[in-house]
């Protein structure tokens, strides 16, 4: 009998790609969606069923976890993500789930690290203590952030704004994170592994802009902005202060060049090289 794989955060950047790749492998996938309306188009993929869950409501998890063999655990970047994840791990233990693959973040193992990493590390520890076999994926910042957060100003003004200076970041394409996740969810040999995942090179934001310009044939420039302006912008969009501070801390680390390490893990786990930023832009040209 085919195993059932539950993917949470299924309509998100990484979850959606994992489900797409699993469905190409003829797997039995249950997509845990926050709302059936946003998850509607996942139903068209072969072997995929959708189930509505709210991480904040443990009672909504019972049906979703029935007969689940493996869990791809993705929670959103919120200040209560630990509580959400604990609800998922508790339900996984009750339902005797055999393996959890958790989407974490690069730097989660650092001491003392930064707040975003500590939130992930706390969840990782909770999973370790649950006794359920696990694999932790710790990716660098996503190339797809450019599409999700910067595409609008790139399209309108030919500019994108970040408090990054000339700090280099080893951005990864979420298609590569998904490929590693699929490998860990469908093959043996990944128990207790912690995979630090990066793209093939560390690039500054000016270098990203140069590649975006070359590939789109339009002048696209990076504008370095002061942290204060970014802070005000996020607060004016009603982002919780704790999360704003956590993001500013991440940006400061990246600006200082401390997120520039490159690993070979995507190649080692999947047998193929990770996508370059240039390839990513070629494949997403219409977004810019
Ligand atoms: N972005 C980066 O560069 C980066 C780098 C490293 C690690 N990470 C980590 O990646 C994770 C986020 O992954 P992602 O970017 O793929 O996620 P995402 O695109 O932000 O999507 C989050 C998903 O969670 C769902 N969701 C939100 N609240 C929910 C709730 N209460 N109950 C059920 N589902 C809920 C959302 O559904 P709705 O949209 O319908 O609410 C959505 O499907 C975070 O843990 C973050 O720390 C991100």
Coordinates of N, CA and C in Angstrom, one line a residue, residues 86-278:
X86 N 4.2 22.7 17.7 CA 4.0 21.8 18.8 C 2.6 21.0 18.6
X87 N 1.6 21.8 18.2 CA 0.3 21.1 18.0 C 0.4 20.0 16.9
X88 N 1.2 20.3 15.9 CA 1.4 19.3 14.8 C 2.2 18.1 15.3
X89 N 3.2 18.4 16.0 CA 4.1 17.2 16.5 C 3.3 16.4 17.5
X90 N 2.5 17.0 18.4 CA 1.6 16.3 19.3 C 0.7 15.3 18.6
X91 N 0.1 15.9 17.5 CA -0.9 15.0 16.8 C -0.1 13.9 16.0
X92 N 1.0 14.2 15.5 CA 1.8 13.2 14.8 C 2.2 12.1 15.8
X93 N 2.5 12.4 17.0 CA 2.8 11.4 18.0 C 1.6 10.5 18.3
X94 N 0.5 11.2 18.5 CA -0.8 10.4 18.8 C -1.1 9.4 17.6
X95 N -0.9 9.9 16.4 CA -1.2 9.1 15.2 C -0.1 8.2 14.8
X96 N 1.0 8.1 15.6 CA 2.1 7.2 15.3 C 2.7 7.5 13.9
X97 N 2.9 8.7 13.5 CA 3.6 9.1 12.3 C 5.0 8.6 12.3
X98 N 5.5 8.0 11.2 CA 6.8 7.3 11.2 C 8.0 8.3 11.0
X99 N 7.8 9.4 10.4 CA 8.9 10.3 10.1 C 8.4 11.7 9.9
X100 N 9.2 12.7 10.4 CA 8.8 14.1 10.2 C 10.0 14.7 9.5
X101 N 9.7 15.4 8.4 CA 10.7 16.3 7.7 C 10.3 17.7 8.0
X102 N 11.2 18.4 8.7 CA 10.8 19.8 9.1 C 11.6 20.9 8.3
X103 N 10.8 21.8 7.8 CA 11.4 23.0 7.1 C 11.9 24.0 8.2
X104 N 13.2 24.1 8.3 CA 13.7 25.0 9.4 C 14.4 26.1 8.7
X105 N 15.6 26.6 9.2 CA 16.3 27.7 8.5 C 17.8 27.6 8.8
X106 N 18.5 28.0 7.8 CA 20.0 28.0 8.0 C 20.3 28.9 9.3
X107 N 21.2 28.4 10.1 CA 21.6 29.1 11.3 C 20.8 28.7 12.5
X108 N 19.9 27.8 12.3 CA 19.1 27.3 13.5 C 20.0 26.7 14.5
X109 N 21.1 26.1 14.1 CA 22.0 25.4 15.0 C 23.0 26.4 15.7
X110 N 23.0 27.7 15.3 CA 24.0 28.6 15.9 C 23.7 29.0 17.3
X111 N 24.7 29.2 18.1 CA 24.6 29.6 19.5 C 25.3 30.9 19.7
X112 N 24.6 32.0 20.2 CA 23.2 32.1 20.5 C 22.3 32.2 19.2
X113 N 22.9 32.5 18.1 CA 22.2 32.7 16.9 C 21.3 33.9 16.9
X114 N 20.2 33.9 16.0 CA 19.3 35.0 16.0 C 17.9 34.4 16.3
X115 N 17.0 35.4 16.6 CA 15.6 34.9 17.0 C 15.0 34.0 16.0
X116 N 15.1 34.3 14.7 CA 14.4 33.4 13.7 C 14.9 32.0 13.8
X117 N 16.2 31.9 14.0 CA 16.9 30.6 14.1 C 16.5 29.9 15.4
X118 N 16.4 30.6 16.5 CA 16.0 30.0 17.8 C 14.6 29.5 17.8
X119 N 13.7 30.2 17.1 CA 12.3 29.7 17.0 C 12.4 28.3 16.3
X120 N 13.1 28.2 15.3 CA 13.2 26.9 14.6 C 13.9 25.9 15.4
X121 N 15.0 26.3 16.1 CA 15.7 25.3 16.9 C 14.8 24.7 18.0
X122 N 14.0 25.6 18.6 CA 13.1 25.1 19.7 C 12.1 24.0 19.1
X123 N 11.6 24.3 17.9 CA 10.7 23.3 17.3 C 11.5 22.0 17.0
X124 N 12.7 22.1 16.5 CA 13.6 21.0 16.2 C 13.7 20.1 17.5
X125 N 14.0 20.8 18.6 CA 14.2 20.1 19.8 C 13.0 19.4 20.3
X126 N 11.8 20.0 20.1 CA 10.5 19.4 20.4 C 10.3 18.1 19.6
X127 N 10.7 18.2 18.4 CA 10.6 17.0 17.5 C 11.6 15.9 18.0
X128 N 12.8 16.3 18.3 CA 13.8 15.3 18.8 C 13.3 14.6 20.0
X129 N 12.7 15.4 20.9 CA 12.1 14.8 22.2 C 10.9 14.0 22.0
X130 N 10.2 14.1 20.9 CA 9.0 13.4 20.6 C 9.3 11.9 20.3
X131 N 10.6 11.6 20.0 CA 11.0 10.2 19.6 C 10.6 9.8 18.2
X132 N 10.0 10.7 17.4 CA 9.7 10.4 16.0 C 10.9 10.6 15.2
X133 N 11.3 9.7 14.3 CA 12.4 9.9 13.4 C 12.2 11.2 12.6
X134 N 13.3 11.9 12.4 CA 13.2 13.2 11.8 C 14.3 13.5 10.8
X135 N 14.1 14.5 9.9 CA 15.1 15.1 9.1 C 14.8 16.6 9.1
X136 N 15.9 17.4 9.4 CA 15.7 18.8 9.4 C 16.3 19.4 8.1
X137 N 15.6 20.3 7.5 CA 16.1 21.0 6.3 C 16.3 22.4 6.7
X138 N 17.5 22.9 6.6 CA 17.8 24.3 7.0 C 18.3 25.1 5.8
X139 N 17.4 25.7 5.1 CA 17.7 26.4 3.9 C 18.2 27.8 4.1
X140 N 19.0 28.4 3.2 CA 19.3 29.8 3.2 C 18.1 30.6 2.7
X141 N 18.2 31.9 2.6 CA 17.1 32.7 2.1 C 16.7 32.3 0.7
X142 N 15.4 32.4 0.4 CA 14.9 31.9 -0.9 C 15.1 32.9 -2.0
X143 N 15.4 32.4 -3.2 CA 15.4 33.2 -4.4 C 14.0 33.8 -4.6
X144 N 13.0 32.9 -4.3 CA 11.6 33.3 -4.5 C 11.2 34.5 -3.7
X145 N 11.9 34.9 -2.7 CA 11.6 36.1 -2.0 C 11.5 37.3 -2.9
X146 N 12.4 37.3 -3.9 CA 12.4 38.4 -4.9 C 11.0 38.5 -5.6
X147 N 10.5 37.3 -5.9 CA 9.1 37.3 -6.5 C 8.1 37.7 -5.5
X148 N 8.1 37.1 -4.3 CA 7.1 37.4 -3.3 C 7.1 38.8 -2.8
X149 N 8.3 39.4 -2.6 CA 8.3 40.6 -1.8 C 8.8 41.8 -2.7
X150 N 9.5 41.6 -3.8 CA 10.2 42.7 -4.5 C 9.7 42.9 -5.9
X151 N 8.9 41.9 -6.4 CA 8.5 42.0 -7.8 C 7.7 43.2 -8.2
X152 N 6.9 43.7 -7.2 CA 6.0 44.8 -7.5 C 6.8 46.1 -7.8
X153 N 7.8 46.4 -7.0 CA 8.6 47.6 -7.3 C 9.5 47.4 -8.5
X154 N 9.9 46.2 -8.7 CA 10.8 45.9 -9.8 C 10.0 46.2 -11.1
X155 N 8.7 45.7 -11.1 CA 7.9 45.9 -12.3 C 7.6 47.4 -12.5
X156 N 7.2 48.1 -11.4 CA 6.8 49.4 -11.5 C 7.9 50.4 -11.7
X157 N 9.0 50.2 -10.9 CA 10.1 51.2 -10.9 C 11.4 50.8 -11.4
X158 N 11.5 49.4 -11.7 CA 12.8 48.9 -12.0 C 13.8 48.9 -10.9
X159 N 13.3 48.9 -9.6 CA 14.2 49.0 -8.4 C 13.7 48.0 -7.4
X160 N 14.6 47.6 -6.5 CA 14.1 46.9 -5.3 C 15.0 47.4 -4.1
X161 N 14.3 47.4 -3.0 CA 14.8 48.1 -1.8 C 15.1 47.1 -0.7
X162 N 16.3 47.0 -0.2 CA 16.6 46.2 1.0 C 17.7 46.8 1.8
X163 N 17.7 46.5 3.1 CA 18.8 47.1 3.9 C 20.0 46.2 4.0
X164 N 20.6 46.0 2.8 CA 21.6 44.9 2.7 C 23.0 45.3 2.4
X165 N 23.2 46.6 2.1 CA 24.6 47.0 1.8 C 25.2 46.1 0.7
X166 N 26.4 45.7 0.9 CA 27.0 44.7 -0.1 C 27.2 43.3 0.4
X167 N 26.4 43.0 1.5 CA 26.5 41.7 2.0 C 26.1 40.6 1.0
X168 N 26.8 39.5 1.0 CA 26.5 38.4 0.0 C 25.7 37.4 0.7
X169 N 24.7 36.8 0.0 CA 23.8 35.8 0.6 C 23.8 34.6 -0.4
X170 N 23.8 33.4 0.2 CA 23.8 32.2 -0.6 C 22.4 31.7 -0.9
X171 N 21.6 32.6 -1.6 CA 20.2 32.3 -1.9 C 20.0 30.9 -2.5
X172 N 18.9 30.3 -2.2 CA 18.6 29.0 -2.8 C 17.2 29.1 -3.4
X173 N 17.1 28.3 -4.5 CA 15.8 28.2 -5.2 C 14.9 27.2 -4.5
X174 N 13.7 27.5 -4.2 CA 12.9 26.6 -3.4 C 12.6 25.3 -4.1
X175 N 12.8 25.3 -5.4 CA 12.6 24.0 -6.1 C 13.7 23.0 -5.6
X176 N 14.8 23.5 -5.2 CA 15.9 22.6 -4.7 C 15.6 22.1 -3.3
X177 N 15.0 23.0 -2.5 CA 14.6 22.6 -1.2 C 13.5 21.5 -1.3
X178 N 12.6 21.7 -2.2 CA 11.5 20.7 -2.4 C 12.1 19.4 -2.9
X179 N 13.1 19.4 -3.7 CA 13.7 18.2 -4.2 C 14.4 17.4 -3.1
X180 N 15.0 18.1 -2.2 CA 15.6 17.5 -1.0 C 14.5 16.9 -0.1
X181 N 13.5 17.7 0.1 CA 12.4 17.2 0.9 C 11.8 15.9 0.3
X182 N 11.5 15.9 -1.0 CA 10.9 14.8 -1.6 C 11.8 13.5 -1.4
X183 N 13.1 13.7 -1.6 CA 14.1 12.6 -1.4 C 14.0 12.1 0.1
X184 N 13.9 13.0 1.0 CA 13.9 12.6 2.4 C 12.5 11.9 2.8
X185 N 11.5 12.4 2.1 CA 10.1 11.8 2.4 C 9.9 10.5 1.7
X186 N 10.6 10.2 0.7 CA 10.3 9.0 -0.1 C 11.4 7.9 -0.1
X187 N 12.5 8.2 0.5 CA 13.6 7.2 0.6 C 14.2 7.0 2.0
X188 N 14.8 5.9 2.2 CA 15.4 5.7 3.6 C 16.7 6.3 3.6
X189 N 17.3 6.4 4.8 CA 18.7 6.9 5.0 C 18.8 8.3 5.4
X190 N 17.6 9.0 5.7 CA 17.7 10.4 6.0 C 17.3 10.7 7.5
X191 N 17.1 9.6 8.3 CA 16.8 9.8 9.7 C 17.9 10.5 10.4
X192 N 17.5 11.4 11.3 CA 18.5 12.2 12.2 C 19.4 13.0 11.4
X193 N 19.1 13.3 10.1 CA 20.0 14.1 9.3 C 19.6 15.6 9.4
X194 N 20.6 16.5 9.4 CA 20.3 17.9 9.4 C 21.0 18.4 8.1
X195 N 20.2 18.9 7.1 CA 20.7 19.3 5.9 C 20.7 20.8 5.8
X196 N 21.9 21.4 5.6 CA 22.1 22.8 5.5 C 22.1 23.1 4.0
X197 N 21.1 23.8 3.5 CA 20.9 23.9 2.0 C 21.1 25.3 1.5
X198 N 22.0 25.5 0.5 CA 22.2 26.8 -0.1 C 22.2 26.6 -1.6
X199 N 22.1 27.8 -2.3 CA 22.3 27.8 -3.7 C 23.8 27.6 -4.0
X200 N 24.2 27.7 -5.3 CA 25.5 27.4 -5.7 C 26.5 28.5 -5.4
X201 N 26.0 29.7 -5.1 CA 27.0 30.9 -5.0 C 26.3 31.9 -4.1
X202 N 27.2 32.7 -3.4 CA 26.7 33.8 -2.6 C 26.8 35.0 -3.5
X203 N 25.7 35.8 -3.5 CA 25.6 37.0 -4.3 C 25.2 38.2 -3.5
X204 N 25.7 39.4 -3.8 CA 25.2 40.6 -3.2 C 24.0 41.0 -3.9
X205 N 23.2 42.0 -3.4 CA 22.0 42.4 -4.0 C 22.3 43.2 -5.3
X206 N 23.5 43.9 -5.3 CA 23.9 44.5 -6.6 C 24.1 43.5 -7.7
X207 N 24.7 42.4 -7.3 CA 24.9 41.3 -8.3 C 23.6 40.7 -8.7
X208 N 22.6 40.6 -7.8 CA 21.3 40.1 -8.2 C 20.7 41.0 -9.2
X209 N 20.8 42.4 -8.9 CA 20.3 43.4 -9.9 C 20.9 43.3 -11.2
X210 N 22.2 43.0 -11.3 CA 22.9 42.9 -12.6 C 22.4 41.7 -13.4
X211 N 22.2 40.6 -12.7 CA 21.7 39.4 -13.4 C 20.2 39.6 -13.8
X212 N 19.4 40.3 -13.0 CA 18.0 40.6 -13.3 C 18.0 41.5 -14.6
X213 N 18.9 42.5 -14.6 CA 18.9 43.4 -15.8 C 19.3 42.6 -17.0
X214 N 20.4 41.8 -16.9 CA 20.9 41.1 -18.1 C 19.8 40.1 -18.7
X215 N 19.1 39.5 -17.8 CA 18.1 38.4 -18.2 C 16.8 39.0 -18.7
X216 N 16.4 40.2 -18.1 CA 15.1 40.8 -18.6 C 15.3 41.8 -19.7
X217 N 16.6 42.2 -19.8 CA 16.8 43.2 -20.9 C 16.4 44.6 -20.4
X218 N 16.1 44.8 -19.1 CA 15.7 46.1 -18.6 C 16.6 46.5 -17.5
X219 N 16.8 47.8 -17.3 CA 17.7 48.2 -16.2 C 17.0 48.0 -14.8
X220 N 17.5 47.1 -14.0 CA 16.9 46.9 -12.7 C 18.0 47.1 -11.7
X221 N 17.7 48.0 -10.7 CA 18.8 48.3 -9.7 C 18.3 48.0 -8.3
X222 N 19.4 47.8 -7.5 CA 19.2 47.6 -6.1 C 19.4 48.9 -5.3
X223 N 18.5 49.2 -4.4 CA 18.6 50.4 -3.6 C 18.8 50.0 -2.2
X224 N 20.0 50.4 -1.6 CA 20.3 50.0 -0.2 C 19.5 51.1 0.6
X225 N 18.8 50.6 1.6 CA 18.0 51.5 2.4 C 18.3 51.3 3.9
X226 N 18.2 52.4 4.7 CA 18.5 52.3 6.1 C 17.5 51.4 6.8
X227 N 18.0 50.8 7.9 CA 17.1 49.8 8.6 C 15.9 50.5 9.2
X228 N 16.1 51.8 9.6 CA 14.9 52.6 10.2 C 13.8 52.6 9.2
X229 N 14.1 52.9 8.0 CA 13.0 53.0 7.0 C 12.3 51.7 6.8
X230 N 13.1 50.6 6.8 CA 12.5 49.2 6.7 C 11.6 48.9 7.9
X231 N 12.1 49.3 9.0 CA 11.4 49.0 10.3 C 10.0 49.8 10.2
X232 N 10.1 51.1 9.8 CA 8.9 51.9 9.8 C 7.9 51.3 8.8
X233 N 8.4 50.8 7.6 CA 7.6 50.2 6.6 C 6.9 49.0 7.1
X234 N 7.6 48.1 7.8 CA 7.0 46.9 8.2 C 5.9 47.2 9.3
X235 N 6.3 48.1 10.2 CA 5.3 48.4 11.3 C 4.1 49.1 10.8
X236 N 4.2 49.9 9.7 CA 3.1 50.6 9.1 C 2.1 49.5 8.4
X237 N 2.7 48.4 8.1 CA 1.9 47.3 7.5 C 1.3 46.4 8.6
X238 N 1.4 46.8 9.9 CA 0.9 46.1 11.0 C 1.6 44.8 11.3
X239 N 2.8 44.7 10.9 CA 3.5 43.4 11.2 C 3.9 43.5 12.7
X240 N 3.7 42.4 13.4 CA 4.0 42.4 14.9 C 5.4 42.8 15.1
X241 N 5.6 43.6 16.2 CA 6.9 44.2 16.5 C 8.0 43.1 16.7
X242 N 7.6 42.0 17.3 CA 8.5 40.9 17.6 C 9.1 40.3 16.3
X243 N 8.2 40.2 15.3 CA 8.6 39.7 14.0 C 9.5 40.7 13.2
X244 N 9.1 42.0 13.3 CA 9.9 43.1 12.7 C 11.3 43.0 13.2
X245 N 11.4 42.9 14.5 CA 12.8 42.9 15.1 C 13.6 41.7 14.7
X246 N 12.9 40.6 14.6 CA 13.5 39.3 14.2 C 14.0 39.4 12.7
X247 N 13.2 40.1 11.9 CA 13.7 40.2 10.5 C 14.8 41.2 10.4
X248 N 14.8 42.3 11.2 CA 15.9 43.3 11.1 C 17.2 42.6 11.6
X249 N 17.1 41.7 12.5 CA 18.2 41.0 13.0 C 18.8 40.1 11.9
X250 N 17.9 39.5 11.2 CA 18.4 38.7 10.0 C 19.1 39.5 9.0
X251 N 18.4 40.7 8.6 CA 19.0 41.5 7.6 C 20.4 42.0 8.0
X252 N 20.6 42.3 9.3 CA 21.9 42.8 9.8 C 22.9 41.7 9.7
X253 N 22.6 40.5 9.9 CA 23.5 39.4 9.8 C 23.9 39.2 8.3
X254 N 22.9 39.4 7.4 CA 23.1 39.2 6.0 C 24.0 40.4 5.5
X255 N 23.7 41.6 5.9 CA 24.5 42.7 5.5 C 25.9 42.6 5.9
X256 N 26.2 42.0 7.1 CA 27.5 41.8 7.6 C 28.2 40.6 6.8
X257 N 27.6 40.0 5.9 CA 28.2 39.0 5.1 C 28.3 37.6 5.8
X258 N 27.5 37.4 6.9 CA 27.5 36.2 7.6 C 26.6 35.1 7.1
X259 N 25.9 35.4 6.0 CA 25.0 34.4 5.4 C 25.5 34.0 4.0
X260 N 26.8 34.0 3.9 CA 27.4 33.8 2.5 C 28.0 32.4 2.4
X261 N 27.9 31.5 3.4 CA 28.5 30.2 3.3 C 27.7 29.4 2.2
X262 N 28.5 28.6 1.5 CA 27.8 27.7 0.4 C 28.1 26.2 0.8
X263 N 27.0 25.4 0.7 CA 27.2 24.0 1.0 C 26.9 23.2 -0.3
X264 N 27.3 22.0 -0.3 CA 27.2 21.1 -1.4 C 26.0 20.1 -1.2
X265 N 25.2 20.4 -0.2 CA 24.2 19.4 0.2 C 23.1 19.1 -0.8
X266 N 22.7 20.1 -1.6 CA 21.6 19.8 -2.6 C 22.2 18.7 -3.6
X267 N 23.4 18.9 -4.0 CA 24.0 18.0 -5.0 C 24.2 16.6 -4.3
X268 N 24.6 16.6 -3.1 CA 24.9 15.3 -2.4 C 23.6 14.5 -2.2
X269 N 22.5 15.2 -1.8 CA 21.2 14.5 -1.5 C 20.5 14.2 -2.8
X270 N 20.4 15.1 -3.8 CA 19.6 14.8 -5.0 C 20.4 14.3 -6.2
X271 N 21.7 14.4 -6.1 CA 22.5 14.0 -7.3 C 22.6 15.0 -8.4
X272 N 22.0 16.2 -8.2 CA 22.2 17.2 -9.2 C 22.4 18.6 -8.6
X273 N 23.0 19.5 -9.4 CA 23.4 20.8 -8.8 C 22.2 21.6 -8.6
X274 N 22.3 22.5 -7.6 CA 21.2 23.5 -7.3 C 21.1 24.5 -8.5
X275 N 19.9 25.1 -8.6 CA 19.7 26.1 -9.6 C 20.5 27.4 -9.3
X276 N 21.1 28.0 -10.3 CA 21.8 29.3 -10.2 C 20.7 30.4 -10.1
X277 N 21.1 31.5 -9.6 CA 20.2 32.7 -9.6 C 19.8 33.1 -11.1
X278 N 20.8 32.9 -12.0 CA 20.5 33.3 -13.4 C 19.4 32.4 -14.0

